[in-house]
């Protein structure tokens, strides 16, 4: 089985890799590009630990083929902060103790950013339904939901000041 | 506040303990840098995969791997014949990792392959021929106990089991005191009910993963996600027939465990493949493998009888508990039988537990193993008696609650405990007086867990710049590094940021028991404080030497060595950093150590209150409000204590409402994925209010009790009591899934 050559953009950087025709984007990110921040919890699109965005669309990277990333722009947890500066969501997750083991955290952060990109002022219910595709077994979601709402408020007040 | 005479602390105003600093491993975890089990790679690494039985019960006549081995890129195949018999203590664990003569459950490992990549390994698995002879199977606990049931083992029962049962009944336990018959005779009302709960999986989001490297010189290294690297070392070294010092195990960051990572599944297989192939081997389980072949908790069948007087005094309680623990002995029924009535101060109590084997995966510990289902049964009966007698469920619990000096139903006498404090706090909470609407109900339940201490070892190095390294040996499963840094900083009198806590591999620190039993903040915290005191003693001696006074004439206050009083002479206090800076001239590096088999963990109690609404059209239950009241002794990092309360409560809600292992007639698991084994998601839940009650534990220098497990004990009953109140039918089977609730409600109407 010959491999496929893929040219794509990941977190703003142009990258190329070879992958098997049936290889998932998740495996390509982790095994070909060394971006292991994106996690596999199920491989069937049920847990959201592998959440990334492809051309701005939130997807489970375990359900996307690596080959499909050709010509696209992929954003992962590794690109959420800017250098040393954390994204407000990352900061609020730390302040609110919104992670215990932390394995679902990258997926939650990517999914939450995707929510706030679309809706800068979500209600608690909107946060809960948007994040319903991301499983967390440690926290009971309470502190995650609070962190997302607080980050949204923080970002709104920053936007108002700038 | 006298916390702890035994540990030498009389009064204490905490500066750092009780605050909420950002956890030291936080940044790595929000940026994707933290390395979990599957994130490790070694040069030249092979990929290992495991072939699993499609049968619930079968003889393995033969395994032919010749076609797989002929496939280019395949480097090794292992089966049971590649392992020596490791002896009684480890035989069951090895057989669970790799089937011997029989496959005992759907998903049981029968062979494994190592190949140059995943796709070759996958193709190789399909080329391994296993000749099975299918055997009759049994997956239900009550069916497995009946004489004539298909037997898994010929002689797994011990002498505790009387004659007349099937060979699947392997242990019997009994606890209690007083005369239950006399107690029931003295009751005004007696309730007797039977309950059933299904197996629930721990559901950690990170599947098991490891990388093994077995060198030709007999030394081996293993990287894995585990709750206990020392346990992995002892188990794997025993199975591989090597000395423990030759195997170094490094625990990765761990993506959840909840008890499910307190044993091994793939680690010995990866080591065996690596030894055979002469290269590092990585194995990562799929989610389906996690469900089919790692331990869920037991399913159970429980009979409970409780007697009560008209004024709410419990006169007697008895319970008979039957837990199936999968294909080998070891279900947590003993803990179930011990904990059933632990929340009550009873004159007459008796519990009997039966450990049963079935054709299911070997159960593994799940957060307070064995206790939630027992509490579900007992707390349901107490709730029913309160309803029948028109009594308030909190008042009745306060009246009967175990308190300081109560003789526990499982034997010991309780020391300082916090059950009544949680009940009294609940009583005054606004949740209890909030109005309920149609189809809504409120449930109350209490829960207990033993807590544990155990073998623990901590080292602490004082850096020459005044910073401190704490080296401990327990994987951090929910913020424990933060708690250790806090306790070290508190004791040393330095800022939290000056301490960094790391988790050692097995070669870098002495033995530590597994991260379980809610032991880490208690036992490792105790050892951290004692290691700090050891370092302080050495630093005081260094200052004394510099000042030319006896070491006893120096005290440690606010992070400084100071002369103990006017007789010690006039000397400027020396800070930790100042002492550390000149350590080389005063005797060399400064380090503190402490090793202990910690007792005094201090038992833990909680009271939970739950409001639900049941949709009469669909049978779906919505949790509207939930409040946890739990005794933490002393909350070191309150945010992570709340997190334990909330997480345990939600796991219990899932167990009560949705989660279950569903077996088909063929004995195969029907729902091995997160789509069909549905754990709670964010949109299912309200905020979970966490109320921390602090009744200091006399067994810890700061009063700490473990908090991790108790939080899953009350919710099964709290939710069931709420659902029963909402739909007017007593629900005795979990999960209370919509079809079950619809059926129960329609039968009530009929």
XYZ file of N, CA, C and O in Angstrom, chain B residues 123-209:
348
model
N -2.823 -6.757 10.484
C -2.959 -7.859 9.518
C -2.448 -9.162 10.116
O -3.017 -10.234 9.883
N -1.404 -9.081 10.917
C -0.838 -10.292 11.530
C -1.837 -10.944 12.483
O -1.956 -12.170 12.530
N -2.564 -10.115 13.230
C -3.548 -10.678 14.175
C -4.551 -11.557 13.434
O -4.927 -12.633 13.915
N -4.963 -11.084 12.260
C -5.970 -11.826 11.488
C -5.417 -13.145 10.959
O -6.187 -14.025 10.566
N -4.095 -13.291 10.969
C -3.479 -14.517 10.438
C -3.190 -15.555 11.530
O -2.667 -16.636 11.240
N -3.488 -15.214 12.771
C -3.255 -16.188 13.852
C -4.492 -17.094 13.952
O -5.610 -16.604 14.100
N -4.264 -18.397 13.820
C -5.379 -19.355 13.897
C -5.505 -19.893 15.320
O -4.572 -20.516 15.831
N -6.644 -19.661 15.921
C -6.906 -20.218 17.245
C -8.039 -21.229 17.103
O -9.088 -20.918 16.553
N -7.791 -22.446 17.562
C -8.818 -23.487 17.507
C -9.529 -23.519 18.867
O -8.961 -23.946 19.868
N -10.761 -23.007 18.889
C -11.528 -22.938 20.138
C -12.546 -24.069 20.198
O -13.143 -24.435 19.183
N -12.794 -24.571 21.398
C -13.960 -25.425 21.636
C -14.856 -24.658 22.602
O -14.537 -24.506 23.785
N -15.957 -24.128 22.053
C -16.827 -23.276 22.880
C -17.446 -24.087 24.020
O -17.803 -25.255 23.838
N -17.549 -23.452 25.174
C -18.109 -24.098 26.365
C -19.328 -23.293 26.842
O -19.450 -22.102 26.532
N -20.215 -23.924 27.608
C -21.339 -23.155 28.174
C -20.796 -22.045 29.066
O -19.749 -22.199 29.698
N -21.514 -20.928 29.114
C -21.027 -19.775 29.864
C -22.102 -19.257 30.811
O -23.283 -19.618 30.680
N -21.677 -18.394 31.731
C -22.632 -17.737 32.632
C -22.084 -16.347 32.960
O -20.898 -16.197 33.256
N -22.947 -15.336 32.847
C -22.494 -13.964 33.131
C -23.291 -13.312 34.258
O -22.918 -12.248 34.731
N -24.401 -13.943 34.674
C -25.239 -13.354 35.716
C -24.850 -13.916 37.080
O -24.628 -15.121 37.224
N -24.799 -13.051 38.078
C -24.290 -13.489 39.384
C -25.196 -14.535 40.027
O -24.711 -15.539 40.559
N -26.507 -14.328 40.004
C -27.403 -15.302 40.657
C -27.393 -16.636 39.910
O -27.379 -17.695 40.529
N -27.387 -16.561 38.565
C -27.335 -17.806 37.779
C -26.030 -18.550 38.024
O -26.013 -19.782 38.100
N -24.945 -17.811 38.184
C -23.635 -18.457 38.370
C -23.543 -19.202 39.690
O -22.751 -20.142 39.837
N -24.349 -18.788 40.686
C -24.271 -19.406 42.011
C -25.023 -20.745 42.077
O -24.748 -21.567 42.941
N -25.990 -20.920 41.179
C -26.842 -22.116 41.267
C -26.049 -23.383 40.976
O -25.231 -23.422 40.057
N -26.321 -24.437 41.751
C -25.679 -25.720 41.458
C -25.990 -26.103 40.013
O -27.099 -25.899 39.542
N -24.995 -26.592 39.311
C -25.209 -26.966 37.912
C -24.878 -25.865 36.932
O -24.909 -26.085 35.722
N -24.576 -24.674 37.433
C -24.173 -23.591 36.521
C -22.851 -23.965 35.858
O -22.033 -24.674 36.455
N -22.613 -23.486 34.624
C -21.308 -23.749 34.002
C -20.183 -23.266 34.918
O -20.214 -22.128 35.377
N -19.232 -24.145 35.192
C -18.176 -23.802 36.146
C -16.944 -23.279 35.410
O -16.498 -23.875 34.430
N -16.395 -22.163 35.903
C -15.191 -21.603 35.285
C -13.948 -22.345 35.736
O -13.040 -22.597 34.956
N -13.895 -22.640 37.056
C -12.708 -23.281 37.629
C -13.169 -24.481 38.451
O -14.285 -24.501 38.969
N -12.290 -25.449 38.600
C -12.646 -26.634 39.388
C -12.473 -26.399 40.882
O -13.227 -26.929 41.690
N -11.471 -25.612 41.263
C -11.153 -25.542 42.694
C -10.747 -24.132 43.122
O -9.725 -23.940 43.769
N -11.553 -23.148 42.752
C -11.212 -21.771 43.121
C -11.800 -21.381 44.472
O -11.409 -20.362 45.046
N -12.740 -22.174 44.989
C -13.379 -21.821 46.264
C -12.447 -22.128 47.425
O -11.653 -23.066 47.365
N -12.545 -21.336 48.488
C -11.797 -21.682 49.695
C -12.748 -22.269 50.734
O -13.943 -22.464 50.480
N -12.205 -22.534 51.942
C -12.973 -23.266 52.957
C -14.128 -22.448 53.540
O -14.987 -22.992 54.246
N -14.183 -21.139 53.231
C -15.285 -20.330 53.773
C -16.618 -20.666 53.117
O -17.668 -20.334 53.640
N -16.583 -21.334 51.949
C -17.821 -21.592 51.207
C -18.421 -22.928 51.649
O -17.762 -23.968 51.551
N -19.668 -22.917 52.149
C -20.292 -24.186 52.552
C -20.669 -25.037 51.336
O -20.670 -24.540 50.207
N -20.979 -26.292 51.568
C -21.400 -27.183 50.475
C -22.739 -26.729 49.907
O -23.495 -26.015 50.556
N -23.013 -27.164 48.703
C -24.334 -26.937 48.133
C -24.389 -25.829 47.103
O -25.429 -25.600 46.504
N -23.290 -25.117 46.931
C -23.258 -24.059 45.923
C -22.503 -24.538 44.695
O -21.786 -25.529 44.732
N -22.631 -23.789 43.623
C -21.854 -24.119 42.428
C -20.383 -23.804 42.689
O -20.045 -23.083 43.631
N -19.516 -24.310 41.807
C -18.080 -24.070 41.964
C -17.711 -22.615 41.718
O -16.578 -22.204 41.940
N -18.678 -21.827 41.212
C -18.395 -20.403 40.955
C -18.458 -19.552 42.221
O -18.058 -18.395 42.202
N -19.001 -20.130 43.287
C -19.039 -19.394 44.561
C -17.703 -19.651 45.248
O -17.406 -20.781 45.633
N -16.900 -18.593 45.383
C -15.501 -18.834 45.769
C -15.123 -18.318 47.158
O -14.111 -18.743 47.723
N -15.874 -17.377 47.724
C -15.568 -16.891 49.070
C -16.881 -16.506 49.754
O -17.818 -16.043 49.103
N -16.891 -16.642 51.081
C -18.014 -16.147 51.872
C -17.455 -15.324 53.025
O -16.457 -15.714 53.646
N -18.058 -14.168 53.289
C -17.628 -13.291 54.380
C -18.827 -12.986 55.277
O -19.952 -12.898 54.800
N -18.548 -12.782 56.561
C -19.652 -12.429 57.468
C -19.166 -11.410 58.488
O -18.055 -11.525 59.015
N -19.989 -10.405 58.746
C -19.664 -9.362 59.729
C -20.903 -9.060 60.561
O -22.029 -9.324 60.136
N -20.672 -8.462 61.725
C -21.804 -7.976 62.505
C -21.669 -8.253 63.984
O -20.666 -8.811 64.449
N -22.681 -7.816 64.704
C -22.742 -8.054 66.143
C -24.191 -7.966 66.594
O -25.065 -7.506 65.856
N -24.454 -8.374 67.829
C -25.813 -8.324 68.383
C -26.681 -9.459 67.857
O -26.176 -10.459 67.326
N -27.994 -9.301 68.009
C -28.957 -10.346 67.660
C -29.974 -9.721 66.711
O -30.886 -9.012 67.154
N -29.811 -9.943 65.433
C -30.688 -9.262 64.472
C -32.141 -9.734 64.587
O -33.066 -8.930 64.405
N -32.358 -10.999 64.915
C -33.747 -11.476 65.036
C -34.466 -10.736 66.149
O -35.610 -10.300 65.985
N -33.785 -10.591 67.283
C -34.387 -9.838 68.400
C -34.607 -8.392 67.987
O -35.631 -7.785 68.323
N -33.679 -7.844 67.243
C -33.809 -6.461 66.774
C -35.008 -6.282 65.864
O -35.766 -5.319 66.007
N -35.190 -7.199 64.929
C -36.351 -7.084 64.028
C -37.653 -7.251 64.816
O -38.654 -6.593 64.536
N -37.647 -8.112 65.838
C -38.845 -8.320 66.647
C -39.224 -7.048 67.402
O -40.402 -6.796 67.664
N -38.210 -6.236 67.706
C -38.467 -5.005 68.470
C -38.884 -3.845 67.569
O -39.209 -2.763 68.057
N -38.902 -4.072 66.255
C -39.209 -2.975 65.331
C -40.713 -2.792 65.178
O -41.488 -3.741 65.300
N -41.118 -1.550 64.893
C -42.516 -1.297 64.546
C -42.752 -1.537 63.058
O -43.863 -1.813 62.630
N -41.685 -1.384 62.289
C -41.815 -1.531 60.836
C -40.541 -2.204 60.323
O -39.439 -1.826 60.726
N -40.718 -3.191 59.465
C -39.562 -3.858 58.877
C -39.704 -3.814 57.354
O -40.786 -4.095 56.826
N -38.651 -3.433 56.684
C -38.638 -3.457 55.220
C -37.624 -4.483 54.770
O -36.512 -4.560 55.311
N -38.018 -5.272 53.793
C -37.130 -6.293 53.249
C -37.220 -6.196 51.728
O -38.312 -6.306 51.168
N -36.099 -5.970 51.094
C -36.110 -5.751 49.639
C -34.894 -6.404 48.991
O -33.861 -6.580 49.628
N -35.048 -6.707 47.710
C -33.913 -7.206 46.918
C -33.531 -6.170 45.871
O -34.407 -5.521 45.291
N -32.243 -6.055 45.649
C -31.713 -5.027 44.741
C -30.743 -5.664 43.752
O -30.108 -6.667 44.066
N -30.632 -5.014 42.611
C -29.622 -5.442 41.630
C -28.930 -4.224 41.039
O -29.579 -3.212 40.760
N -27.629 -4.335 40.855
C -26.896 -3.271 40.155
C -26.068 -3.923 39.050
O -25.597 -5.049 39.198
N -25.904 -3.210 37.928
C -25.094 -3.752 36.838
C -23.647 -3.270 36.985
O -23.354 -2.328 37.718
N -22.770 -3.947 36.265
C -21.362 -3.556 36.274
C -21.212 -2.195 35.604
O -21.817 -1.945 34.558
N -20.419 -1.340 36.224
C -20.090 -0.035 35.645
C -18.586 0.005 35.441
O -17.827 -0.533 36.252
N -18.173 0.631 34.340
C -16.737 0.755 34.095
C -16.229 2.083 34.642
O -16.961 3.076 34.630
N -14.973 2.079 35.069
C -14.362 3.312 35.591
C -14.410 4.417 34.547
O -14.529 5.592 34.889
N -14.284 4.043 33.285
C -14.498 5.010 32.213
C -13.455 6.108 32.089
O -13.734 7.173 31.534
N -12.235 5.861 32.591
C -11.153 6.818 32.373
C -11.018 7.077 30.883
O -11.173 6.180 30.059
N -10.726 8.335 30.528
C -10.714 8.704 29.114
C -9.436 8.191 28.423
O -9.407 7.998 27.219
N -8.390 7.979 29.180
C -7.137 7.484 28.587
C -7.102 5.954 28.600
O -7.030 5.347 29.664
N -7.103 5.330 27.417
C -6.950 3.869 27.392
C -5.562 3.462 27.916
O -4.613 4.249 27.892
N -5.462 2.221 28.359
C -4.180 1.722 28.866
C -3.122 1.788 27.759
O -3.408 1.476 26.605
N -1.916 2.166 28.146
C -0.839 2.293 27.166
C 0.488 2.052 27.865
O 0.649 2.395 29.044
